PDB file of C-alpha atoms in Angstrom:
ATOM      1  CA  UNK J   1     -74.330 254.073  34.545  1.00 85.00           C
ATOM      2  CA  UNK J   2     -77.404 252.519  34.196  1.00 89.00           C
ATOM      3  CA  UNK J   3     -79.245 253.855  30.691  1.00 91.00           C
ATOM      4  CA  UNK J   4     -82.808 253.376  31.515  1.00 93.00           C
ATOM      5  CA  UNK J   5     -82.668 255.463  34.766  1.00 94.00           C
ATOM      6  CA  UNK J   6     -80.445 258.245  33.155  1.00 94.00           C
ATOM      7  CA  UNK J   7     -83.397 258.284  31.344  1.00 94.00           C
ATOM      8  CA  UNK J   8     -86.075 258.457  33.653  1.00 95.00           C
ATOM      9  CA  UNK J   9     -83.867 260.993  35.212  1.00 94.00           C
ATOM     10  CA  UNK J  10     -83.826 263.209  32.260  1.00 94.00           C
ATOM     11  CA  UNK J  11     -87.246 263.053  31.833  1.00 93.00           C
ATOM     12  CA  UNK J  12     -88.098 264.091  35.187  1.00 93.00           C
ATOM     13  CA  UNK J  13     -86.066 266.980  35.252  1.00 92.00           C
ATOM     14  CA  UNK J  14     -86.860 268.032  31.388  1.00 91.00           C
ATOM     15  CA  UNK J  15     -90.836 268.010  32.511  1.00 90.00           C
ATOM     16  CA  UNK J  16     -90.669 268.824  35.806  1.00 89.00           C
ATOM     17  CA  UNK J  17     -92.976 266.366  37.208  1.00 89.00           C
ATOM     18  CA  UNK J  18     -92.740 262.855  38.544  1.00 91.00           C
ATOM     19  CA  UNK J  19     -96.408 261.922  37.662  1.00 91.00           C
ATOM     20  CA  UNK J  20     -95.931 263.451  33.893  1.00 91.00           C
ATOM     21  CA  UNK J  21     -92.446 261.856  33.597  1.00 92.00           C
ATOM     22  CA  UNK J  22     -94.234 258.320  34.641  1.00 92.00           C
ATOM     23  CA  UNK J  23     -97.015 259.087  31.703  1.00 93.00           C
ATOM     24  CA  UNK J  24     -94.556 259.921  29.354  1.00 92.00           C
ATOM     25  CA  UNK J  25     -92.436 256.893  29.416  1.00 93.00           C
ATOM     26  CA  UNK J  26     -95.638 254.621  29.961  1.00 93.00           C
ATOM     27  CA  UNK J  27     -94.127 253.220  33.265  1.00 94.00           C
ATOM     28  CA  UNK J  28     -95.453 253.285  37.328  1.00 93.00           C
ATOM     29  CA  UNK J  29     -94.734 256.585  39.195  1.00 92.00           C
ATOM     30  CA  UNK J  30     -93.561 254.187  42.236  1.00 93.00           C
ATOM     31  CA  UNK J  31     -91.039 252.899  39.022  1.00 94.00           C
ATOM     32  CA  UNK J  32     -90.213 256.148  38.357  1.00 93.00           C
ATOM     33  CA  UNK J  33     -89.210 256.913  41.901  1.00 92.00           C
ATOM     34  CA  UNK J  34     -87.141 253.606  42.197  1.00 94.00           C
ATOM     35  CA  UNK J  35     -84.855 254.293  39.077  1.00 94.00           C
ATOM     36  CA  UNK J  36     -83.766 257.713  40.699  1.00 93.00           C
ATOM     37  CA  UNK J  37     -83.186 256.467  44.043  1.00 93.00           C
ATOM     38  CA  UNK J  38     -80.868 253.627  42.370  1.00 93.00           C
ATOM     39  CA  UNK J  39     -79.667 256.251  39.801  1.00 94.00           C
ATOM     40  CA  UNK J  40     -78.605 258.281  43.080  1.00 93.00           C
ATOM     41  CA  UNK J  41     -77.471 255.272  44.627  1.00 92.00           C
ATOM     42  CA  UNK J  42     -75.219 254.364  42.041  1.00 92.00           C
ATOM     43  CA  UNK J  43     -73.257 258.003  41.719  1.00 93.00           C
ATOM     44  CA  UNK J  44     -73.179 258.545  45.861  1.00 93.00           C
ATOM     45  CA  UNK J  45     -75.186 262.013  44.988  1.00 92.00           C
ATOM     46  CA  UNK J  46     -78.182 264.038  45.468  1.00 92.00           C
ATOM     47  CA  UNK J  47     -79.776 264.818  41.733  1.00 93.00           C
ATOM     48  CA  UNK J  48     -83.288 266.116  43.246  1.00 90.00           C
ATOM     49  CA  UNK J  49     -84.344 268.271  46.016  1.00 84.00           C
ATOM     50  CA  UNK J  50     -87.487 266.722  47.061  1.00 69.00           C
ATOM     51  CA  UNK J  51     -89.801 269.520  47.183  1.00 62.00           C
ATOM     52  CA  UNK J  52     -93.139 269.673  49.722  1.00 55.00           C
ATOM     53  CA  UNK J  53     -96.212 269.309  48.038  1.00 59.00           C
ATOM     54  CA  UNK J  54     -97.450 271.514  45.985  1.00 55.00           C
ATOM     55  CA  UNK J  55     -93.774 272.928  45.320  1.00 62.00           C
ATOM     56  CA  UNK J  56     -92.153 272.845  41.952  1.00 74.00           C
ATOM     57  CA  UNK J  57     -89.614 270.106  41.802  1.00 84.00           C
ATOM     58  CA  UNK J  58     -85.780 271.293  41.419  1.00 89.00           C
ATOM     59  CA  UNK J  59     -82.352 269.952  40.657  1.00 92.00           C
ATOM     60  CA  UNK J  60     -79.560 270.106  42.529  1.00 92.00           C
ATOM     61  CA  UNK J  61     -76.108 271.404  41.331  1.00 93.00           C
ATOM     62  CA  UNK J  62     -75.034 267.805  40.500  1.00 93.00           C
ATOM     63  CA  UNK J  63     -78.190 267.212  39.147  1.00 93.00           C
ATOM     64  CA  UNK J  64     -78.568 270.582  36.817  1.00 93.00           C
ATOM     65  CA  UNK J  65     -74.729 269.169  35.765  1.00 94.00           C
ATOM     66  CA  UNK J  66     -76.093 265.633  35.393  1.00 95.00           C
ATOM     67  CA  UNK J  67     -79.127 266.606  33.349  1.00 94.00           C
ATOM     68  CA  UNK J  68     -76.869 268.769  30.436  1.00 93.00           C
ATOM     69  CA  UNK J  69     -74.696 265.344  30.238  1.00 94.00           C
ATOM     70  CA  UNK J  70     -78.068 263.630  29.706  1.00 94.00           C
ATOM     71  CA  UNK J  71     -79.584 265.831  27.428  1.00 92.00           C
ATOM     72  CA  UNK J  72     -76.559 265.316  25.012  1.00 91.00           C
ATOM     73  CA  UNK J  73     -76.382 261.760  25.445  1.00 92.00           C
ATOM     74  CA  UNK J  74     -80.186 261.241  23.975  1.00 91.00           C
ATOM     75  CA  UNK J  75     -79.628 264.110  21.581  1.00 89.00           C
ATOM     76  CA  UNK J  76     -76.830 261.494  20.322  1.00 89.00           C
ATOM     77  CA  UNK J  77     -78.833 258.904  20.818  1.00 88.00           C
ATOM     78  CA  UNK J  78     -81.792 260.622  18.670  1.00 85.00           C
ATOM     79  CA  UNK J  79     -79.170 261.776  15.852  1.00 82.00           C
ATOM     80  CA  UNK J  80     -77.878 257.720  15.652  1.00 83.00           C
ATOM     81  CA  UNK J  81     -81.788 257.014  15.303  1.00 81.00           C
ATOM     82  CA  UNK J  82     -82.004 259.250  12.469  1.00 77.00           C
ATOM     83  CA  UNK J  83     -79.024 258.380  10.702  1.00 74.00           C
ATOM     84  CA  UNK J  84     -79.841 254.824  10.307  1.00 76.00           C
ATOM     85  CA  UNK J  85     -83.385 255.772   8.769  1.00 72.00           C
ATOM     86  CA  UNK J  86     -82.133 258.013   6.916  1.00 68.00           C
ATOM     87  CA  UNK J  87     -79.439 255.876   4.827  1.00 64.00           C
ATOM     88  CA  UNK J  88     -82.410 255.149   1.812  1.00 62.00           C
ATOM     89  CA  UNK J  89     -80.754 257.845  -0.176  1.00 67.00           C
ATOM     90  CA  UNK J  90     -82.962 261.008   1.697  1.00 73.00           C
ATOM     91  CA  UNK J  91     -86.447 258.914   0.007  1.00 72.00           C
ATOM     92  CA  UNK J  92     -87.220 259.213   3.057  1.00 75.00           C
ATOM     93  CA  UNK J  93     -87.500 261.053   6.792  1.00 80.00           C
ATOM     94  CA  UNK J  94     -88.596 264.230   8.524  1.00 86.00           C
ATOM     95  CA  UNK J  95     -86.891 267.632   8.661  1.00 92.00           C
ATOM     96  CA  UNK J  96     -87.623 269.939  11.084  1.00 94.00           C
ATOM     97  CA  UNK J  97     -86.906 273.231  10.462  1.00 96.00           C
ATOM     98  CA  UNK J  98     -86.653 276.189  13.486  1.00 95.00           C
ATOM     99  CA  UNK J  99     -87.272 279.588  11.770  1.00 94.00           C
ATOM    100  CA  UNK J 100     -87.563 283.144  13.383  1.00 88.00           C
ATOM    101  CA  UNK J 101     -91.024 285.076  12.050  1.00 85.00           C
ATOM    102  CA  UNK J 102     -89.512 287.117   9.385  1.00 86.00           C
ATOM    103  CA  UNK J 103     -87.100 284.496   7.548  1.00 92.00           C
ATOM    104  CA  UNK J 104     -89.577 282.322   7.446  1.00 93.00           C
ATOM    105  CA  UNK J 105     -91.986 284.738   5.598  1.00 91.00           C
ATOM    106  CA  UNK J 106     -89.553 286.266   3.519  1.00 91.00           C
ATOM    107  CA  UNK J 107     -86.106 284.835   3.526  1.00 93.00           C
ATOM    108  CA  UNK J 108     -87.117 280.763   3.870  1.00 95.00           C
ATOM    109  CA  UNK J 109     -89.801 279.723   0.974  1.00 95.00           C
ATOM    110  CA  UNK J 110     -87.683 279.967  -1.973  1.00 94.00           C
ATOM    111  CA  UNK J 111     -85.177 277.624  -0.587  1.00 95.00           C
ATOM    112  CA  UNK J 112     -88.094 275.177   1.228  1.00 95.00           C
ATOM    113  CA  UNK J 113     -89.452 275.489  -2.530  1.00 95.00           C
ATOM    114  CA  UNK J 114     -86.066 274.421  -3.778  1.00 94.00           C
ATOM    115  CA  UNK J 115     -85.789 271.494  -1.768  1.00 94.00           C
ATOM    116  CA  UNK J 116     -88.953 269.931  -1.749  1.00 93.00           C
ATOM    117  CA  UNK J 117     -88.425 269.674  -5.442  1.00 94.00           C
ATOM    118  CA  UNK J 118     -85.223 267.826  -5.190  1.00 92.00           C
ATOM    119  CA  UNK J 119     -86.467 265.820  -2.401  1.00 90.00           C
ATOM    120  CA  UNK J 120     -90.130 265.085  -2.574  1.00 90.00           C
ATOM    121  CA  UNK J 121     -89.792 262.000  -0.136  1.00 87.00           C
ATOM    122  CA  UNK J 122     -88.474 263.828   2.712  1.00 89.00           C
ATOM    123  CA  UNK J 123     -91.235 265.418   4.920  1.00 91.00           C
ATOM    124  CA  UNK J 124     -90.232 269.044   6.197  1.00 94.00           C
ATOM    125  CA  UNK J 125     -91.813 270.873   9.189  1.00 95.00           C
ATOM    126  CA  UNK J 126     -91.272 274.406   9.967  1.00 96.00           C
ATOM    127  CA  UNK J 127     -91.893 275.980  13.149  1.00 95.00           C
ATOM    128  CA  UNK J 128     -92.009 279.485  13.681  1.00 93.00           C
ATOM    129  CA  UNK J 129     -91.321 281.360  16.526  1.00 90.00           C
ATOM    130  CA  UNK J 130     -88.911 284.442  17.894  1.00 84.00           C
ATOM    131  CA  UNK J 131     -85.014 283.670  18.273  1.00 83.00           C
ATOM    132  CA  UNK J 132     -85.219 282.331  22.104  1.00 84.00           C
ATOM    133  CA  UNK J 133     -88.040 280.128  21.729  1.00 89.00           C
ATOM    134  CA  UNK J 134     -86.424 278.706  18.661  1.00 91.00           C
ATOM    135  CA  UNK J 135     -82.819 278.607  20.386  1.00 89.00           C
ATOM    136  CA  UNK J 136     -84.711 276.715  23.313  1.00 89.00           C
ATOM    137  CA  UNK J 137     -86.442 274.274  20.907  1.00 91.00           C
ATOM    138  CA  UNK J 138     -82.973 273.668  19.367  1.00 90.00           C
ATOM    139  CA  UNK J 139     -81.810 272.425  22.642  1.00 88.00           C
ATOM    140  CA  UNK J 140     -84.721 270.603  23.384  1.00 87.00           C
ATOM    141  CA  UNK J 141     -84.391 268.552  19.967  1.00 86.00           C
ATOM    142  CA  UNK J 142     -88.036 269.397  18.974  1.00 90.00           C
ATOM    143  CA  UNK J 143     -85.910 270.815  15.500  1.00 93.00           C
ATOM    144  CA  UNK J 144     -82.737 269.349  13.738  1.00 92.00           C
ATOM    145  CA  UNK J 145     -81.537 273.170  12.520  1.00 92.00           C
ATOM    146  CA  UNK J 146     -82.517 277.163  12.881  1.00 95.00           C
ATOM    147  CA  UNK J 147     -82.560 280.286  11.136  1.00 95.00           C
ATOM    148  CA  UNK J 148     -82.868 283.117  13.264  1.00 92.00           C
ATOM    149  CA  UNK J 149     -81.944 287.121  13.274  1.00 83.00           C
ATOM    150  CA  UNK J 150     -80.655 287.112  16.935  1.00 73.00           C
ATOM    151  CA  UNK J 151     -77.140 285.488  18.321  1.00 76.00           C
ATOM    152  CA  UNK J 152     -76.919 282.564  20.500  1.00 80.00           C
ATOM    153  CA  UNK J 153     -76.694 282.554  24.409  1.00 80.00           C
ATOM    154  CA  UNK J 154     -76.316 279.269  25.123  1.00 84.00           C
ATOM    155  CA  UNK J 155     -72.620 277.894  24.740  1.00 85.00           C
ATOM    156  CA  UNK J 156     -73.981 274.141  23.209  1.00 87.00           C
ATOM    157  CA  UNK J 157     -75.210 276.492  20.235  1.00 91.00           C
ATOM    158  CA  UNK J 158     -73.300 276.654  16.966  1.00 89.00           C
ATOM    159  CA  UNK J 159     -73.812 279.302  15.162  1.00 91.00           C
ATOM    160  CA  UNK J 160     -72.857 280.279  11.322  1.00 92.00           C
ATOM    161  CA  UNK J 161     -73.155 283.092   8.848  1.00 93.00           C
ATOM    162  CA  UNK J 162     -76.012 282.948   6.782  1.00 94.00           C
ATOM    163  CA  UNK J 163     -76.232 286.623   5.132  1.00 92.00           C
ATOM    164  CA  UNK J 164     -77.260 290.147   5.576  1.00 92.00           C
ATOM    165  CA  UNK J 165     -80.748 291.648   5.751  1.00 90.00           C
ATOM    166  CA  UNK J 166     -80.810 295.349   5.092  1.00 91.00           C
ATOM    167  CA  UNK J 167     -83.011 297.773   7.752  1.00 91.00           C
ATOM    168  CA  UNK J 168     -84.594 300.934   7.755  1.00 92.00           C
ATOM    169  CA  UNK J 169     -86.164 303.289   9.718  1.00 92.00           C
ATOM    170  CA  UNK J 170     -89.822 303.340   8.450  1.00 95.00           C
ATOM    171  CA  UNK J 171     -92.542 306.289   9.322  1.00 94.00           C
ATOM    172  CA  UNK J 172     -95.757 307.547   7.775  1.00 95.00           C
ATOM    173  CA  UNK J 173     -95.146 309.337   4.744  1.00 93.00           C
ATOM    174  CA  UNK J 174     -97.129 312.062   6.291  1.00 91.00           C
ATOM    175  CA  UNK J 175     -94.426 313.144   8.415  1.00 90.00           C
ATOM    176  CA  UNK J 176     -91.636 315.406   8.175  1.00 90.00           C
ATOM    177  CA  UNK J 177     -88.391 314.593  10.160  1.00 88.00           C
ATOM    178  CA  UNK J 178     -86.958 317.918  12.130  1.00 87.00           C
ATOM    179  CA  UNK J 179     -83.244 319.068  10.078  1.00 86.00           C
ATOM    180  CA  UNK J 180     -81.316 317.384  13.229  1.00 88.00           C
ATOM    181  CA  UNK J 181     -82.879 313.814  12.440  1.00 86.00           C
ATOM    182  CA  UNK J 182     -81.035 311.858  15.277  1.00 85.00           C
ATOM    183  CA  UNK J 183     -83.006 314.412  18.140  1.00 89.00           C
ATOM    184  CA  UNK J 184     -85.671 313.820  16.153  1.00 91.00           C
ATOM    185  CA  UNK J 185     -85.767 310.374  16.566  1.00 89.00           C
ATOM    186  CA  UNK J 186     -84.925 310.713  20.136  1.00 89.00           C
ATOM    187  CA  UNK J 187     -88.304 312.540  20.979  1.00 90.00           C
ATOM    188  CA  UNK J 188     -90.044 309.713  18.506  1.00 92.00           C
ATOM    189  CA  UNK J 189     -93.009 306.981  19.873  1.00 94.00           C
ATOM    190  CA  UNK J 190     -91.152 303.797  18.765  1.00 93.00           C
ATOM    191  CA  UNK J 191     -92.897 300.594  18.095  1.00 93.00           C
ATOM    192  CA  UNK J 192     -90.739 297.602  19.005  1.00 91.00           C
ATOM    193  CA  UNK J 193     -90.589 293.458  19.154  1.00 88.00           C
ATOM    194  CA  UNK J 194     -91.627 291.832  21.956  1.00 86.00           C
ATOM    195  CA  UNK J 195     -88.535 290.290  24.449  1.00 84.00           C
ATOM    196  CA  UNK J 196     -86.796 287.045  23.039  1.00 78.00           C
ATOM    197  CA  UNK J 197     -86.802 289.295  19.189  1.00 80.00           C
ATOM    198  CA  UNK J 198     -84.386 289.277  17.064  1.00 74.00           C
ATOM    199  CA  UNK J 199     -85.300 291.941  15.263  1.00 78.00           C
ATOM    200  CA  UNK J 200     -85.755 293.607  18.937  1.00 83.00           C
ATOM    201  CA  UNK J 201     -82.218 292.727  20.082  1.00 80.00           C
ATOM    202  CA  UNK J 202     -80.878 293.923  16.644  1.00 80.00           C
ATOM    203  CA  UNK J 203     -82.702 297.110  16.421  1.00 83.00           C
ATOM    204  CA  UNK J 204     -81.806 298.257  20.270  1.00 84.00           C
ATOM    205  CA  UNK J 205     -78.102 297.508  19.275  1.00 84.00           C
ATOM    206  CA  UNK J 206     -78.698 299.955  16.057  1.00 82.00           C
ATOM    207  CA  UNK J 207     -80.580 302.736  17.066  1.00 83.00           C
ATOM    208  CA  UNK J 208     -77.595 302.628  20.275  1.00 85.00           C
ATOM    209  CA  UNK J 209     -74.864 303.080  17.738  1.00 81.00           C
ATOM    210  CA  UNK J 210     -76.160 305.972  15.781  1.00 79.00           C
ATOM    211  CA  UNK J 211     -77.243 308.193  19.406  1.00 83.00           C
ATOM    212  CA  UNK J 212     -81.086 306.827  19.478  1.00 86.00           C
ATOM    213  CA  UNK J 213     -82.455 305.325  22.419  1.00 84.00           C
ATOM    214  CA  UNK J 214     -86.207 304.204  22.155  1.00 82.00           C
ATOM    215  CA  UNK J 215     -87.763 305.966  25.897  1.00 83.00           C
ATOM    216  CA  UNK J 216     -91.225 305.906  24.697  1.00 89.00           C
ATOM    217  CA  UNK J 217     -92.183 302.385  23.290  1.00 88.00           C
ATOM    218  CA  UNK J 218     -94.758 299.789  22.712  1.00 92.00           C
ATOM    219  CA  UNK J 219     -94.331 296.370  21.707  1.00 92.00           C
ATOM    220  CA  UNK J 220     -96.367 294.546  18.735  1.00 92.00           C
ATOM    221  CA  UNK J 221     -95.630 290.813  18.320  1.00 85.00           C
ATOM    222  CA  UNK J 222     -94.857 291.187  14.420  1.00 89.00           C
ATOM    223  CA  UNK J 223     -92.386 292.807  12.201  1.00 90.00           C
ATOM    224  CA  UNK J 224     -96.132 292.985   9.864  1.00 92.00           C
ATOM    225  CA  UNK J 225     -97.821 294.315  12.386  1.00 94.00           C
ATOM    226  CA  UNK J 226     -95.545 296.583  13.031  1.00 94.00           C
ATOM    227  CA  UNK J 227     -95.443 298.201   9.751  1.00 96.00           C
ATOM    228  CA  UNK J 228     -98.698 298.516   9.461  1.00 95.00           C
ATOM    229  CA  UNK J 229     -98.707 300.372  12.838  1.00 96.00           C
ATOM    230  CA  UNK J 230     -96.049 303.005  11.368  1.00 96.00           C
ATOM    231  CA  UNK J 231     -98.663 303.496   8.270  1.00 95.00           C
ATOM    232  CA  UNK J 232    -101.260 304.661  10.806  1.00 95.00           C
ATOM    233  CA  UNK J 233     -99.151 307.200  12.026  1.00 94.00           C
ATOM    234  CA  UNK J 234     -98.821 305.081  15.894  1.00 95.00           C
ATOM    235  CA  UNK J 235     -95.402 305.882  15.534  1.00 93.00           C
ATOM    236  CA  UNK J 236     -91.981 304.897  14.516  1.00 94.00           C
ATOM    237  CA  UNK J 237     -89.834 302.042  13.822  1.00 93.00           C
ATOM    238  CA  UNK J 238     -86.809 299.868  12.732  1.00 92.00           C
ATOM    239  CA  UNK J 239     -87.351 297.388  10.147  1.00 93.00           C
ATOM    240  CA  UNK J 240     -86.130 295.083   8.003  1.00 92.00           C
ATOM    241  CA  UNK J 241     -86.594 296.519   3.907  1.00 94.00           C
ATOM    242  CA  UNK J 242     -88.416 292.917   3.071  1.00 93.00           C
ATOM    243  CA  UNK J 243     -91.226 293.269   5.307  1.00 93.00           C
ATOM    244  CA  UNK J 244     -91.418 297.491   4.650  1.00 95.00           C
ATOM    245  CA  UNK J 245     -91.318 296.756   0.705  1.00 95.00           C
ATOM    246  CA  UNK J 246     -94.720 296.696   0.151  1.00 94.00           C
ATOM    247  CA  UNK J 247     -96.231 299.759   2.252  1.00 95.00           C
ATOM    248  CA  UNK J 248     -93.328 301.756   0.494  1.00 95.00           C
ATOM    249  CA  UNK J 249     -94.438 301.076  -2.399  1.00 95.00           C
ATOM    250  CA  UNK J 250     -97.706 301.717  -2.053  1.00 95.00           C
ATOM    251  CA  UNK J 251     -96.304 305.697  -0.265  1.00 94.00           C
ATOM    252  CA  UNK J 252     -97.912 304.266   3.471  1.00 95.00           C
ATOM    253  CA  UNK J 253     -94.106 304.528   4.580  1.00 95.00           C
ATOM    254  CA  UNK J 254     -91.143 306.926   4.108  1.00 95.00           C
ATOM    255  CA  UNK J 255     -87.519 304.985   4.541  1.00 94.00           C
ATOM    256  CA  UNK J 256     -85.661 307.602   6.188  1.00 91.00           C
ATOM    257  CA  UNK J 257     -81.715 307.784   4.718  1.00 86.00           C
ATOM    258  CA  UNK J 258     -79.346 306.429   6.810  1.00 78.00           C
ATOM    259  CA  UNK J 259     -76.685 308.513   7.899  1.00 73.00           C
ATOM    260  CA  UNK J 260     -73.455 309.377   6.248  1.00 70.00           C
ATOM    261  CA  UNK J 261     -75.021 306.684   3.734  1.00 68.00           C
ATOM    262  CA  UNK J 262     -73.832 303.620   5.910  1.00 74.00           C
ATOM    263  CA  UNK J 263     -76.846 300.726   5.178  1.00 81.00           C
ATOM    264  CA  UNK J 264     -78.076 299.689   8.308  1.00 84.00           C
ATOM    265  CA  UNK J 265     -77.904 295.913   8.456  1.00 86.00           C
ATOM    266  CA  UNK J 266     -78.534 292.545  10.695  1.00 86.00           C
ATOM    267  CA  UNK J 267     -76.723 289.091  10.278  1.00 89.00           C
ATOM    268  CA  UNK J 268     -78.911 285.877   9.674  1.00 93.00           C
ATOM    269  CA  UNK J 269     -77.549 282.881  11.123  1.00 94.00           C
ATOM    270  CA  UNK J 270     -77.841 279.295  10.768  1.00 94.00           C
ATOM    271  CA  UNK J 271     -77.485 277.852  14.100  1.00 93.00           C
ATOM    272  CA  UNK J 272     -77.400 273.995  15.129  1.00 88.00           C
ATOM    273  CA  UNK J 273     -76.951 272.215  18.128  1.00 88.00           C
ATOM    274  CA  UNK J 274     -73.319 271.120  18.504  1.00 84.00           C
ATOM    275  CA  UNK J 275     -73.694 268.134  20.301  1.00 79.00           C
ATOM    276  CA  UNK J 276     -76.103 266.285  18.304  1.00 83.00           C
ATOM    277  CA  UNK J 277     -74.494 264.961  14.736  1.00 83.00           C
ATOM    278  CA  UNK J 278     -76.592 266.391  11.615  1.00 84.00           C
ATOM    279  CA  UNK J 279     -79.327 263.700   9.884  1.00 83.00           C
ATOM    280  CA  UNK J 280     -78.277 263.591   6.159  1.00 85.00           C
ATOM    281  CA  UNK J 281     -81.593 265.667   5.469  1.00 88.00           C
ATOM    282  CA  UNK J 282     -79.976 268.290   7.961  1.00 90.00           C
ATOM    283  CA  UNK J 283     -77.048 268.247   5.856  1.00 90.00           C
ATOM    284  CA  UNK J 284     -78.588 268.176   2.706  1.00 91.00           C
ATOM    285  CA  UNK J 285     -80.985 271.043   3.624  1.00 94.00           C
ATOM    286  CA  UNK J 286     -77.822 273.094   5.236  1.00 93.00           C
ATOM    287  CA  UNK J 287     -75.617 272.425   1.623  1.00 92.00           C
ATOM    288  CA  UNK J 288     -78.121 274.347  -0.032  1.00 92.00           C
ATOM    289  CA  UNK J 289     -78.498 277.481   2.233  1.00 93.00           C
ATOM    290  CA  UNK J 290     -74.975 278.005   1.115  1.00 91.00           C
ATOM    291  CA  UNK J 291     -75.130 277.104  -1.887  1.00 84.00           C
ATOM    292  CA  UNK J 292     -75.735 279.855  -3.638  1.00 65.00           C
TER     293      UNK J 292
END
């Protein structure tokens, strides 16, 4: 198979877009158009449906198949990259780091501290955003490894036990649960993550366990901002005990008990793309997430 047009190929189909595919790997859109047909050529096989104009461009099934092949190979290709550059002893390199929005405030800066120090060469990058953005930047190979609340979906995923984060359910200390606190809650405004959450996913599975469903909701696009909602008496919520510290402190929020005593709790995980070999900064970083 001919490299350079599995390439244009997987460009195409990763942006969409013949014209942006041509920009992006500084070549003709007329070239562009000539690798595929030879590409298609070559493996006897439709890989596009050429859409009318003004149409969004699509795959077809041997092309969707075609372009997961792809997107390992240069993932591969990337990681091989990497490794070669990165064989100075980690003095230096790039780490990219995909974090969900409340490890990286709370859980991530002691151990980005940590490293840093021990590796003042290598240049680390942190993006934050919720778990499916990150999960879809992990595939993408925008980041070389995540920390998110929320489970995988996608089967190329890996993902791996990181610890625990303790929740609670949080309102203002200026109300009074009824005696039967699970009714209660029931009848509750509850203020929730946005889709694509972990803390959302997490907190839906929860409150289902213990008899709660959330009917009357809104949705804030921080765990911070939804705290601070709960203080001014907007309603209720379920939250991890590191963001809810503070405002407890300070008697904004009451930490209702949870029942029969059982902690309420959410996994962190450390996920990484399985198909695309760890840089040694990767591996470095990963060592000391567990090493404690």
């Amino acid at each position: 198979m001919n490299l350079h047009a599995l390439r244009v190929f997987h460009t195409v189909a990763k942006l969409g877009s013949f014209s942006a595919a041509a920009e992006a790997l500084f070549i003709s859109q007329p070239a562009v158009s000539k690798a595929l047909k030879e590409l298609e050529y070559q493996l006897n096989i439709q890989l596009i449906e050429r859409a009318s104009k003004g149409k969004k461009l699509t795959l077809s099934e041997a092309g969707q198949a075609l372009f997961e092949h792809a997107r390992s190979i240069f993932a591969i290709e990337k990681a091989a990259i990497e490794d070669i550059k990165s064989r100075t002893g980690l003095k230096r390199g790039t780490l990219v780091i995909g974090s969900s929005t409340t490890i990286a405030s709370y859980w991530l800066p002691p151990y980005l501290a940590k490293f840093c120090a021990q590796h003042p060469h290598i240049k680390v990058e942190v993006q934050v955003a919720n778990t499916a953005q990150i999960e879809h930047a992990l595939l993408e190979c925008t980041i070389d490894l995540a920390l998110v609340e929320g489970t995988p979906t996608e089967p190329h995923i890996i993902s791996r036990h990181w610890q625990n984060d303790l929740m609670s359910v949080v309102i203002p200390s200026n109300l009074k649960p009824a005696k039967n606190v699970k009714a209660w809650l029931n009848k509750q405004f509850w203020l929730l993550r946005e889709p694509g959450s972990g803390t959302l996913e997490m907190s839906v599975k929860l409150l289902a366990q213990h008899g709660v469903q959330a009917e009357q909701s809104m949705q804030l696009g921080s765990n911070e901002a939804i705290a601070r909602a709960v203080a001014q008496s907007m309603g209720v919520a379920l939250l991890p005990n590191v963001v809810t510290e503070d405002l407890v402190q300070l008697g904004k929020l009451t930490r209702l008990k949870p029942q029969n005593n059982i902690e309420l709790s959410r996994p962190l995980y450390q996920l990484h793309y399985k198909d695309r070999p760890s840089s040694h900064a990767a591996q470095a970083f990963e060592k000391s997430l567990f090493s404690e």
